[in-house]
PDB file of C-alpha atoms in Angstrom:
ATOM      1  CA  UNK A   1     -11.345  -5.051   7.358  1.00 69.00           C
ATOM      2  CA  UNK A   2      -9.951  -5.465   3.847  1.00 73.00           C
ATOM      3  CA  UNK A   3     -11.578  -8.481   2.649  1.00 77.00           C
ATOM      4  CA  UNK A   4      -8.793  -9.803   0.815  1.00 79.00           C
ATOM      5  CA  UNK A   5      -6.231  -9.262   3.409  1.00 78.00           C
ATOM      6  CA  UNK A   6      -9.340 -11.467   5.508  1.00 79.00           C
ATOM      7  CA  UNK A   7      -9.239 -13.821   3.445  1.00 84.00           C
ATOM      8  CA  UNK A   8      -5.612 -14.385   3.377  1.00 83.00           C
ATOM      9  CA  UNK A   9      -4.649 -13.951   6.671  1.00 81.00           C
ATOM     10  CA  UNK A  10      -7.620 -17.020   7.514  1.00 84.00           C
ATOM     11  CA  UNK A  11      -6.219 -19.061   4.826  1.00 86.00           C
ATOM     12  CA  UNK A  12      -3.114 -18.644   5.980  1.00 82.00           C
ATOM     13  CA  UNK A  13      -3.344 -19.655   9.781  1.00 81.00           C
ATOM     14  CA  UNK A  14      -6.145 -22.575   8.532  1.00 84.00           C
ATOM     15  CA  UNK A  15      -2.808 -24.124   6.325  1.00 81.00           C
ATOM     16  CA  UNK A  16      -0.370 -23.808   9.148  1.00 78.00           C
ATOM     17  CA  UNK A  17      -2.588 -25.216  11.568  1.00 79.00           C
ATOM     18  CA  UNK A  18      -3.018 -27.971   9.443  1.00 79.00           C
ATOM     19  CA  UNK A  19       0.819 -28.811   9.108  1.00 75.00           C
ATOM     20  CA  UNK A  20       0.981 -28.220  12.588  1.00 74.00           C
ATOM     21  CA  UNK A  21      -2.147 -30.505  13.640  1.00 75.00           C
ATOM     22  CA  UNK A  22      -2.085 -33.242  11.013  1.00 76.00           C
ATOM     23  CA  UNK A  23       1.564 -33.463   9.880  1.00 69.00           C
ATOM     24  CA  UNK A  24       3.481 -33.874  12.909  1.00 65.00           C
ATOM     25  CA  UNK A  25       3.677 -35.614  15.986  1.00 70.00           C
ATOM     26  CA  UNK A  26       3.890 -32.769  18.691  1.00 69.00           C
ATOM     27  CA  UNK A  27       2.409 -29.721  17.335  1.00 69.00           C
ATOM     28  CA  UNK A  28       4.814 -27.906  20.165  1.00 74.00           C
ATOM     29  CA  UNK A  29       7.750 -29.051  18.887  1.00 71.00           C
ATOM     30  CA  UNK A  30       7.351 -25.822  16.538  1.00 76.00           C
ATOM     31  CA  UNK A  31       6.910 -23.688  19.392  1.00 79.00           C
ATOM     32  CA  UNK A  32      11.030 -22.321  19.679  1.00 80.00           C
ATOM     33  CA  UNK A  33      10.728 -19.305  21.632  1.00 84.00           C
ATOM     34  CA  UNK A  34      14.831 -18.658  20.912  1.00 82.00           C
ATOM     35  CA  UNK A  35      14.506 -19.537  17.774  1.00 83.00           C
ATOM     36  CA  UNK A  36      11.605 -16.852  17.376  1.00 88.00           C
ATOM     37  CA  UNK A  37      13.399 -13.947  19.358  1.00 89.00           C
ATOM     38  CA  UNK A  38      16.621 -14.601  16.845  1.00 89.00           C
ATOM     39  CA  UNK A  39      14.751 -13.881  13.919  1.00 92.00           C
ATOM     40  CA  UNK A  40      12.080 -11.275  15.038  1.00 92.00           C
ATOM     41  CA  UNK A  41      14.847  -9.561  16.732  1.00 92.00           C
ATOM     42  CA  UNK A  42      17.655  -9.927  13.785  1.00 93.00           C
ATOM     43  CA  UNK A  43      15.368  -8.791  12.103  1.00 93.00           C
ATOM     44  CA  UNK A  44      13.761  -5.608  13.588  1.00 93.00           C
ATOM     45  CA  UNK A  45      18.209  -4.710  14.478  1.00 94.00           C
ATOM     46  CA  UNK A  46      18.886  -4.866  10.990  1.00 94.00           C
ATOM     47  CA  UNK A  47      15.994  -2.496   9.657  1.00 93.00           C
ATOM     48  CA  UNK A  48      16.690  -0.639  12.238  1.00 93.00           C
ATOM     49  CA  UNK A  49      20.425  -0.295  11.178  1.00 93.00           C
ATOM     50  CA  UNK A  50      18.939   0.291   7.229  1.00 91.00           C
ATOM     51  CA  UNK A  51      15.885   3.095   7.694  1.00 90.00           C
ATOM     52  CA  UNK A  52      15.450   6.038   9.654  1.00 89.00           C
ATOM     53  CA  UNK A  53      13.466   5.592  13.099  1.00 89.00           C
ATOM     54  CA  UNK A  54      10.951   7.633  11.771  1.00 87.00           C
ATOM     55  CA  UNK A  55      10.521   5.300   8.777  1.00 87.00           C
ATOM     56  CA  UNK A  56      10.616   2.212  10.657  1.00 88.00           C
ATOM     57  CA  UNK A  57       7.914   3.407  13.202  1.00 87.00           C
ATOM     58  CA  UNK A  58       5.713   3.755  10.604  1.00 86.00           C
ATOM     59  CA  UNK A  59       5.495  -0.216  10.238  1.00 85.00           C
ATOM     60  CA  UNK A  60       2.220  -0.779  12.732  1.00 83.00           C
ATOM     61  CA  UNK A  61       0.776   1.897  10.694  1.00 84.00           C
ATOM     62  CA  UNK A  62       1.836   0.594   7.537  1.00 86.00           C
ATOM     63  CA  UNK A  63       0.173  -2.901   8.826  1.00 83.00           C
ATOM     64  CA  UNK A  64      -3.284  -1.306   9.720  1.00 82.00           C
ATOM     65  CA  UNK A  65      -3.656   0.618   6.409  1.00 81.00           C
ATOM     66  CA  UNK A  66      -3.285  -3.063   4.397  1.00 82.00           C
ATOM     67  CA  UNK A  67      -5.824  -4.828   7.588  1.00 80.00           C
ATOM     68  CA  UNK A  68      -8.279  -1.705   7.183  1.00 78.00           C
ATOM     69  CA  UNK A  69     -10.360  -1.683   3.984  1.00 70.00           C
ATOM     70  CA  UNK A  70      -9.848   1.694   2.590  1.00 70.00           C
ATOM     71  CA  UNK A  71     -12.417   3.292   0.134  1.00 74.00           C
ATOM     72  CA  UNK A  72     -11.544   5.926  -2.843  1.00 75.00           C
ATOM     73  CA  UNK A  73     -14.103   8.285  -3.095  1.00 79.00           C
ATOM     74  CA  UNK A  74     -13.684   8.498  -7.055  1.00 84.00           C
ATOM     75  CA  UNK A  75     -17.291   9.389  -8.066  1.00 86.00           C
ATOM     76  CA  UNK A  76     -17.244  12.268  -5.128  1.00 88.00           C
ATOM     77  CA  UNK A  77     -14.551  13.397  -6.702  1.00 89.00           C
ATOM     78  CA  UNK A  78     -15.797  13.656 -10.139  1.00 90.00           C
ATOM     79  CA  UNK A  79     -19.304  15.505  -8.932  1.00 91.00           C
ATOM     80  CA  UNK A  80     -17.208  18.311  -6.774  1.00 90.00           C
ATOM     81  CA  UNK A  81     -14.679  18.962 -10.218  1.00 91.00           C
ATOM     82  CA  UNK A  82     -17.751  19.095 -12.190  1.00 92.00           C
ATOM     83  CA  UNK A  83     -20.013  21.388  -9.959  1.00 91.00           C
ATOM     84  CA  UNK A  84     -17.207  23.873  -8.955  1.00 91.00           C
ATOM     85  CA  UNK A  85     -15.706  24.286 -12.817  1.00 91.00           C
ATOM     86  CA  UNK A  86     -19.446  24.925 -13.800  1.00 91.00           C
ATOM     87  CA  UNK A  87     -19.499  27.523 -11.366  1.00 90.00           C
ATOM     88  CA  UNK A  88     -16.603  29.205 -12.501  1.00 90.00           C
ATOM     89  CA  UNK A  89     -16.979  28.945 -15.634  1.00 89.00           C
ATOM     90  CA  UNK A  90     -20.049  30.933 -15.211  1.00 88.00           C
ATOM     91  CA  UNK A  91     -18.188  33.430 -13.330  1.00 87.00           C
ATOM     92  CA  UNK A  92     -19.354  32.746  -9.798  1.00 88.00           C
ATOM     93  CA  UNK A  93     -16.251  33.514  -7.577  1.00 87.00           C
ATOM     94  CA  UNK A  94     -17.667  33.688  -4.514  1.00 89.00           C
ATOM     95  CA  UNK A  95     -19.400  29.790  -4.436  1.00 90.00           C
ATOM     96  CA  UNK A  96     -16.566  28.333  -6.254  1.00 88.00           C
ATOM     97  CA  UNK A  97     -14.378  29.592  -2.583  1.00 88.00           C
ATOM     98  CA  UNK A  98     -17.426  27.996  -0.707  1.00 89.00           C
ATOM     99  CA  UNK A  99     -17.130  24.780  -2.634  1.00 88.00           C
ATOM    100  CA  UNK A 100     -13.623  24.532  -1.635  1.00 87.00           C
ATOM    101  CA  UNK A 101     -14.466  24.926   1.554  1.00 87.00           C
ATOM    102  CA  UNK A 102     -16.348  21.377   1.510  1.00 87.00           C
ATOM    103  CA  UNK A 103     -14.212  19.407  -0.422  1.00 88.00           C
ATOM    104  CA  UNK A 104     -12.230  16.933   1.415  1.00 87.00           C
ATOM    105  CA  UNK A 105      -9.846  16.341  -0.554  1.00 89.00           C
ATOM    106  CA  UNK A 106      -6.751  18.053  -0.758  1.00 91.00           C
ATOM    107  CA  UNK A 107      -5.175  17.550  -3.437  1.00 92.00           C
ATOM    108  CA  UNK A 108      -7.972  18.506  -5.768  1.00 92.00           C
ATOM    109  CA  UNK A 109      -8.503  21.409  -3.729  1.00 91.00           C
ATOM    110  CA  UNK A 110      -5.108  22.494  -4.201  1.00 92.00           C
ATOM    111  CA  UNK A 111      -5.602  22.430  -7.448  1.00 92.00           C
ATOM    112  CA  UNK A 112      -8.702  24.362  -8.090  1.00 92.00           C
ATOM    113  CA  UNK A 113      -7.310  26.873  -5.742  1.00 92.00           C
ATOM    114  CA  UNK A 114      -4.606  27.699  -8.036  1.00 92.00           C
ATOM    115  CA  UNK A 115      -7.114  27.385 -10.898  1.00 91.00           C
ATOM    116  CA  UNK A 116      -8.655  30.578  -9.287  1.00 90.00           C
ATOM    117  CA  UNK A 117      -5.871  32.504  -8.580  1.00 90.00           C
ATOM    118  CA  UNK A 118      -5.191  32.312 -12.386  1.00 89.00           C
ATOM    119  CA  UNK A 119      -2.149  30.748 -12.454  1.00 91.00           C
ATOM    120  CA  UNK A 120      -1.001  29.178 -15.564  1.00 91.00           C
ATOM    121  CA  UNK A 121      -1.656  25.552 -16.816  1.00 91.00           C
ATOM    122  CA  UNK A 122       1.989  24.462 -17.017  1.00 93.00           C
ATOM    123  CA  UNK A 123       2.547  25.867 -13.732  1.00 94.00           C
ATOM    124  CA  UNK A 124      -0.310  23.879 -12.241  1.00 93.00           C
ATOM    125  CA  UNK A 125       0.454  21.294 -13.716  1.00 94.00           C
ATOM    126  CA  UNK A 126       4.027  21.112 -12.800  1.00 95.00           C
ATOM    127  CA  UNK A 127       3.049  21.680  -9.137  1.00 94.00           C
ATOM    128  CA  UNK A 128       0.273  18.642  -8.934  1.00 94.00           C
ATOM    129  CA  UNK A 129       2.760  16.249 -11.242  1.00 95.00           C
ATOM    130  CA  UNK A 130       5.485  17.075  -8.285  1.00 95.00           C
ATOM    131  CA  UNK A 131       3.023  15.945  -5.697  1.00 94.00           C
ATOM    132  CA  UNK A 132       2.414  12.905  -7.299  1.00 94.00           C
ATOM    133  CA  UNK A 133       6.084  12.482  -7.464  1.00 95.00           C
ATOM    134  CA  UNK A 134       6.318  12.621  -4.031  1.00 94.00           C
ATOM    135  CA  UNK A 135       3.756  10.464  -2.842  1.00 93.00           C
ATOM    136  CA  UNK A 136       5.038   7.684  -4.891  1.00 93.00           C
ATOM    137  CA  UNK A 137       8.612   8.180  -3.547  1.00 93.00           C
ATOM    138  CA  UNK A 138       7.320   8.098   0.038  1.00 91.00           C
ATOM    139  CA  UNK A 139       5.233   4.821  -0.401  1.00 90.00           C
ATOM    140  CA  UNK A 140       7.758   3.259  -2.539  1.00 92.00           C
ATOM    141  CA  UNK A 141      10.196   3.450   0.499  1.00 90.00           C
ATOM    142  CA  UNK A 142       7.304   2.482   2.695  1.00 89.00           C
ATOM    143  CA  UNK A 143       6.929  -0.890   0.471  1.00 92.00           C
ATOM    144  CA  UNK A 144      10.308  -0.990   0.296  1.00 93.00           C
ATOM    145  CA  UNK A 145      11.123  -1.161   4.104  1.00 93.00           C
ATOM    146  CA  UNK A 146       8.918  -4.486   4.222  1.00 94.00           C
ATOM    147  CA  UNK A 147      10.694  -6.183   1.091  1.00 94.00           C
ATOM    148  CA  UNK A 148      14.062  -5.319   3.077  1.00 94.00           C
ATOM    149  CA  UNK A 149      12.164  -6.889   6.103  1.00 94.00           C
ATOM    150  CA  UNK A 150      11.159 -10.066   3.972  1.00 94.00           C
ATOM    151  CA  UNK A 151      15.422 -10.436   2.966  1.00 94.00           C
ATOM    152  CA  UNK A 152      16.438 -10.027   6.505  1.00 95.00           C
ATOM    153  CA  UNK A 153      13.978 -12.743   7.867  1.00 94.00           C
ATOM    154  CA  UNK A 154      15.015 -16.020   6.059  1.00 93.00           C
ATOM    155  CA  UNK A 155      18.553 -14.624   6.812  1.00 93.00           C
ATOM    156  CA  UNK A 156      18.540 -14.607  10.333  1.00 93.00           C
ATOM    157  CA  UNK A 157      16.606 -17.964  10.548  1.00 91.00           C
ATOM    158  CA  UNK A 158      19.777 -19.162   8.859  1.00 91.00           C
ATOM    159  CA  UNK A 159      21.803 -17.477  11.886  1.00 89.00           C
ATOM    160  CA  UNK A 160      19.271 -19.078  14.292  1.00 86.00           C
ATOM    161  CA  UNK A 161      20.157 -22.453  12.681  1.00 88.00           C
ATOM    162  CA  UNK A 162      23.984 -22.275  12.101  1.00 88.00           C
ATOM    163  CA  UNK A 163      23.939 -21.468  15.927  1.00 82.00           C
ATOM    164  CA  UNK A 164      21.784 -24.679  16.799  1.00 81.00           C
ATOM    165  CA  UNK A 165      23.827 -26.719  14.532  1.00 84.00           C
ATOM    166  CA  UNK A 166      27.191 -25.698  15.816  1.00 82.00           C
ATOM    167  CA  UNK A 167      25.365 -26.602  19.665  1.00 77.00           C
ATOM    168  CA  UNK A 168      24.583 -30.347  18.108  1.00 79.00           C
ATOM    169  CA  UNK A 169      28.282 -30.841  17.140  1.00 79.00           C
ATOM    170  CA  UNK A 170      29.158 -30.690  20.707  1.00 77.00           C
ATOM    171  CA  UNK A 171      26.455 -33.866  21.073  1.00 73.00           C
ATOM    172  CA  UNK A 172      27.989 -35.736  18.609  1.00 73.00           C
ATOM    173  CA  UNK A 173      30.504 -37.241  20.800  1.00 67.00           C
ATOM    174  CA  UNK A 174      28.057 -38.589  23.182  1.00 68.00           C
ATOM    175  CA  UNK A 175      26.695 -40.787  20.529  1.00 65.00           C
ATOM    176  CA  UNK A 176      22.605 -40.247  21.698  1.00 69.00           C
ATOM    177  CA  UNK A 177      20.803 -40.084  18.225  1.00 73.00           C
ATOM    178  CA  UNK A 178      17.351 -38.936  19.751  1.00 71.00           C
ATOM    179  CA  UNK A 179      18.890 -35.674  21.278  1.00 72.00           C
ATOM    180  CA  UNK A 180      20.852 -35.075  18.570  1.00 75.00           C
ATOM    181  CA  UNK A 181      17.799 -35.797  16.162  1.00 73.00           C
ATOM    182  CA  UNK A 182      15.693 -33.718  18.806  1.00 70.00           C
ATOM    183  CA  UNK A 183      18.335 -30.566  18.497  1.00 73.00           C
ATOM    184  CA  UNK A 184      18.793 -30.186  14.624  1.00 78.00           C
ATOM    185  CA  UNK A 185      14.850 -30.222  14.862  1.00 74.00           C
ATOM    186  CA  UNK A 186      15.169 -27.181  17.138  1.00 75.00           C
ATOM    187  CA  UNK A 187      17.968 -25.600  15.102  1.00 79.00           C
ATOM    188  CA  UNK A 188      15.600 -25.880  11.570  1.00 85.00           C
ATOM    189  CA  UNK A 189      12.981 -24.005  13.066  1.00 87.00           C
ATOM    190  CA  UNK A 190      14.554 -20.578  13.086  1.00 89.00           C
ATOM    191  CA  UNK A 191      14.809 -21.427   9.482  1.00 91.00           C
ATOM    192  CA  UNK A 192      11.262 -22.157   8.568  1.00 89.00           C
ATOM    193  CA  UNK A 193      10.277 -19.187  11.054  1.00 91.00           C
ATOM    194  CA  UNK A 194      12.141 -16.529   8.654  1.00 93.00           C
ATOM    195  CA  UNK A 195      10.294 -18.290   5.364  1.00 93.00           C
ATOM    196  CA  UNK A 196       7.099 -18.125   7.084  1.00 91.00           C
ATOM    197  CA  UNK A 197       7.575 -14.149   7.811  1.00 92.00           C
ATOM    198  CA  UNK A 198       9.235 -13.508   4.611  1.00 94.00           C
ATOM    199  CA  UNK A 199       6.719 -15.152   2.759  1.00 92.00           C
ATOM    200  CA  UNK A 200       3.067 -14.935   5.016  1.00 90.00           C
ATOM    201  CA  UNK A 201       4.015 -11.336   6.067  1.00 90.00           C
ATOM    202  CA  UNK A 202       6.438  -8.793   4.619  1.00 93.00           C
ATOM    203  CA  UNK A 203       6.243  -9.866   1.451  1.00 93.00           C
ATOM    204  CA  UNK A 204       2.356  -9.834   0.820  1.00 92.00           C
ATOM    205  CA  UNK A 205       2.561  -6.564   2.942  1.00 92.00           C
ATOM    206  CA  UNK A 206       4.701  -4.728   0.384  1.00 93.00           C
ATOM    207  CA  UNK A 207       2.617  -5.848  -2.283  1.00 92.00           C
ATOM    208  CA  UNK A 208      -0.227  -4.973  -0.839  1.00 91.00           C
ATOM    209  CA  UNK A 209       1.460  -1.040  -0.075  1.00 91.00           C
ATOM    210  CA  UNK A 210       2.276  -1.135  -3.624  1.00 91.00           C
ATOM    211  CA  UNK A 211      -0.962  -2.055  -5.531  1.00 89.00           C
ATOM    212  CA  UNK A 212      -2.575   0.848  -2.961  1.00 88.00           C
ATOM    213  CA  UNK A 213       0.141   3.279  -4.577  1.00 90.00           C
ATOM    214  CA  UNK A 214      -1.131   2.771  -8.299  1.00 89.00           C
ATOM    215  CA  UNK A 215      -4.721   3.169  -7.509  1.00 86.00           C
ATOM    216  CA  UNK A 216      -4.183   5.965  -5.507  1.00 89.00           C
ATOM    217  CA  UNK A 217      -2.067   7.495  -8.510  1.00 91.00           C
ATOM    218  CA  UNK A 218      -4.453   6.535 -11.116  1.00 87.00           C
ATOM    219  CA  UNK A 219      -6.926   8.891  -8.989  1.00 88.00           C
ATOM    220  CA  UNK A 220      -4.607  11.593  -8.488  1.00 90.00           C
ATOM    221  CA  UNK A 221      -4.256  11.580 -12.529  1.00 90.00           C
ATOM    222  CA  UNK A 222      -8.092  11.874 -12.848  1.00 90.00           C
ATOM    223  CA  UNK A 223      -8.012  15.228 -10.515  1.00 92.00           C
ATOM    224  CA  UNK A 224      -4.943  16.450 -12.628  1.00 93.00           C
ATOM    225  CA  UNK A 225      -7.166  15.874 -15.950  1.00 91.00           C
ATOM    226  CA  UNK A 226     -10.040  17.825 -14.529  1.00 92.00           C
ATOM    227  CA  UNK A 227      -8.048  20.313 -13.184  1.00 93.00           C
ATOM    228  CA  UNK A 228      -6.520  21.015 -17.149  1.00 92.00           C
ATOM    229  CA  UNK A 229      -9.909  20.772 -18.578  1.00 91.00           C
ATOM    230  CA  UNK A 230     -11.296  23.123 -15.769  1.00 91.00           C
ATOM    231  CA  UNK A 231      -8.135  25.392 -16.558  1.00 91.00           C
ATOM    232  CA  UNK A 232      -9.746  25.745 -20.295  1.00 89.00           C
ATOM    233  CA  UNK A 233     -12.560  25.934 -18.808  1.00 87.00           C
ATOM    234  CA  UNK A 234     -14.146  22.716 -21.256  1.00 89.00           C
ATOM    235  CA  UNK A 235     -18.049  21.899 -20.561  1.00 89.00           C
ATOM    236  CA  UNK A 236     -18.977  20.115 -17.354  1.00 88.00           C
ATOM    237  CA  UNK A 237     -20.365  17.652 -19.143  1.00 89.00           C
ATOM    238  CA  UNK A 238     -17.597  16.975 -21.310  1.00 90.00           C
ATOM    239  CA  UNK A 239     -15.801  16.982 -18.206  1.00 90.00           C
ATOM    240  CA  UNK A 240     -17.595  14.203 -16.412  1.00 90.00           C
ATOM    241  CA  UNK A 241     -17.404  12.063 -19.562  1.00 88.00           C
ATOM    242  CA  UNK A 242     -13.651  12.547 -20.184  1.00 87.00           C
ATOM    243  CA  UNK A 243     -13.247  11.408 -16.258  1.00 87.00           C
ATOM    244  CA  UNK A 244     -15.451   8.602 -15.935  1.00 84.00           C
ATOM    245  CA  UNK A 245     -13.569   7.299 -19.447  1.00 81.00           C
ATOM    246  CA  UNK A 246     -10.300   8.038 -17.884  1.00 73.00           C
ATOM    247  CA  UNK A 247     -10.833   5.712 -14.296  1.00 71.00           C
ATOM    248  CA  UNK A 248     -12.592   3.416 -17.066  1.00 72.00           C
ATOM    249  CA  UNK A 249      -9.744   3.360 -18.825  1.00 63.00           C
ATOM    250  CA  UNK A 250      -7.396   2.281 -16.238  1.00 58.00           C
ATOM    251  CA  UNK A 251      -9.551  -0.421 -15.092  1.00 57.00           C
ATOM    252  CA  UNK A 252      -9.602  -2.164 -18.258  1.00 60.00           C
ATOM    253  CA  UNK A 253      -5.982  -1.675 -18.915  1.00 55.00           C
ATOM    254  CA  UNK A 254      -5.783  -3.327 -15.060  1.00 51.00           C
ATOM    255  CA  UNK A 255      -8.075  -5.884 -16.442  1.00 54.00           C
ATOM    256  CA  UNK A 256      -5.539  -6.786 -19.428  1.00 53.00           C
ATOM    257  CA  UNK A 257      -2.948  -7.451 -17.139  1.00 48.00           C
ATOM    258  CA  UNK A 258      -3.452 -10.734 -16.508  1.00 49.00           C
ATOM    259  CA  UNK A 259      -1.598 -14.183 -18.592  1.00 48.00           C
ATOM    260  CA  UNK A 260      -2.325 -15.200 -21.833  1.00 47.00           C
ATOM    261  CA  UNK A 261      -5.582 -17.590 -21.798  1.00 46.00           C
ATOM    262  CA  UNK A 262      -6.531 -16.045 -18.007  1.00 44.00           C
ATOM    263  CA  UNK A 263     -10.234 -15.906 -17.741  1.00 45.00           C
ATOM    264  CA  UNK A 264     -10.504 -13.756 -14.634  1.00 42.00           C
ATOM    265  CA  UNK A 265     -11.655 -10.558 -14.611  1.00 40.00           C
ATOM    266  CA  UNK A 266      -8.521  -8.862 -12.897  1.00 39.00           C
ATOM    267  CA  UNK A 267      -8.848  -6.268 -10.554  1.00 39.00           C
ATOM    268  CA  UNK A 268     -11.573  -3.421 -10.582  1.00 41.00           C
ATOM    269  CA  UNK A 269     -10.571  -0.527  -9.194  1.00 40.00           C
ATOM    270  CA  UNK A 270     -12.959   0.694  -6.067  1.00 42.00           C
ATOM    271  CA  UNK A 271     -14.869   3.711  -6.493  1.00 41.00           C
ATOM    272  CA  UNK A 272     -13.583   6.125  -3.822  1.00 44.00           C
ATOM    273  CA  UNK A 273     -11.496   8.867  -1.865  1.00 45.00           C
ATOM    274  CA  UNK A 274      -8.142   9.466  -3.899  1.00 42.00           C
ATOM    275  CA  UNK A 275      -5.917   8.581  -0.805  1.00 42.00           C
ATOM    276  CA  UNK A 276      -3.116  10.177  -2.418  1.00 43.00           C
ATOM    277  CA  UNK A 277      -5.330  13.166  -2.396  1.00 43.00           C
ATOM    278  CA  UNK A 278      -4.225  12.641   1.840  1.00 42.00           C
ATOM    279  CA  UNK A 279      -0.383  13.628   0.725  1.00 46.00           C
ATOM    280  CA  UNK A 280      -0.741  17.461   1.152  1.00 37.00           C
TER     281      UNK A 280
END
């Protein structure tokens, strides 16, 4: 498991259990299994409505890639551009084809396939920068779909409430301050059930799909810059440099991203598969 989707998800149930436990008198007064179907179901109607079914399946796989800890295979990467461009730059055909038959990932073996075939830079290039194009298209909408999902929540919680509150008018009349007291209780908690999936779930989720994107892309870029330097067929060495510099690069302009007088480190970039690589 992703350790910092661990760590969230147990600081996250460890805070609401402590409202729940600590802060009020009935912990199962929160339990409002009409309130709950109102805005789980609002909400899965509306998306529903807004994205494609084929789109909006993809949300329990969508929710496994952020729970699984995914690895980028970046230095695997590096060795395989570096051993097949010194093999054809000494003129060795034949292995280069077996190389390709090893490497794993697609997207530089696309490339060095059409390195081979002796098409032209620009062309190649054009080709891979269209594939990263379309990779970050696809998992923008996939990030997207769970932002939508975080708007929808908090709205239909409102629904959920507006209903219970328009069932405590009829009450009024009667006087009894403890069941009306007890039913706007009831009608606030489809409220704080859409904050609490807005805010706990789809929102952290989409961030989550969208920080994967840009280190996925920042990979992809590495294969495209070894794929140009194999394509002028530069020194392996020089090669390896240039691409350990590049992914070094990134992570210190990742590091840099952080406030003014911020002493933490930021985010280092994993060594590892290029998952975009996966988009074939």
């Amino acid at each position: 498991m992703n350790p910092s989707t661990l760590i969230g998800m147990v600081a996250g149930l460890a805070v609401l259990a402590s409202v729940l436990l600590w802060s009020a008198q009935d912990p199962m007064l929160f339990l409002n299994l009409p309130g709950l179907a109102i805005v789980i179901g609002g909400t899965l109607a509306a998306t529903f409505i807004s994205f494609p079914l084929k789109e909006v399946l993809r949300v329990f796989k969508l929710l496994g890639t952020v729970v699984r800890n995914e690895k980028l295979y970046t230095q695997q990467d590096i060795d395989e551009l570096v051993r097949i461009s010194r093999l054809w730059i000494d003129g060795k055909l034949p292995q280069v084809e077996r190389e390709l038959e090893h490497v794993r990932n697609p997207f530089l073996r696309s490339g060095v396939q059409l390195v081979i075939e002796l098409n032209p830079e620009e062309d190649i290039m054009d080709f891979l920068e269209w594939r990263v194009a379309r990779l970050r298209a696809r998992e923008h909408a996939e990030a997207q779909l769970f932002r939508v999902m975080a708007s929808f929540a908090p709205a239909f919680g409102m629904i959920g409430t507006l209903v219970g509150l328009i069932n405590m008018m009829f009450l009024l009349g009667d006087g009894n301050m403890t069941v009306i007291g007890q039913q706007l209780a009831i009608a606030l908690m489809t409220t704080f059930y859409g904050i609490l999936l807005a805010n706990l779930i789809f929102k952290p989720v989409a961030v989550k799909l969208e920080r994967r994107t840009e280190q996925r892309i920042i990979l992809m870029r590495m294969v495209m810059q070894g794929i140009s330097m194999m394509c002028k067929k530069r020194s392996p060495s020089l090669m390896r440099e240039t691409l350990k510099s590049f992914v070094a690069s990134y992570e210190d302009e990742i590091r840099d991203m952080r406030p003014a007088g911020a002493n933490g480190a930021g985010m280092q970039v994993k060594s590892g598969r290029a998952g975009g690589a996966t988009d074939a």
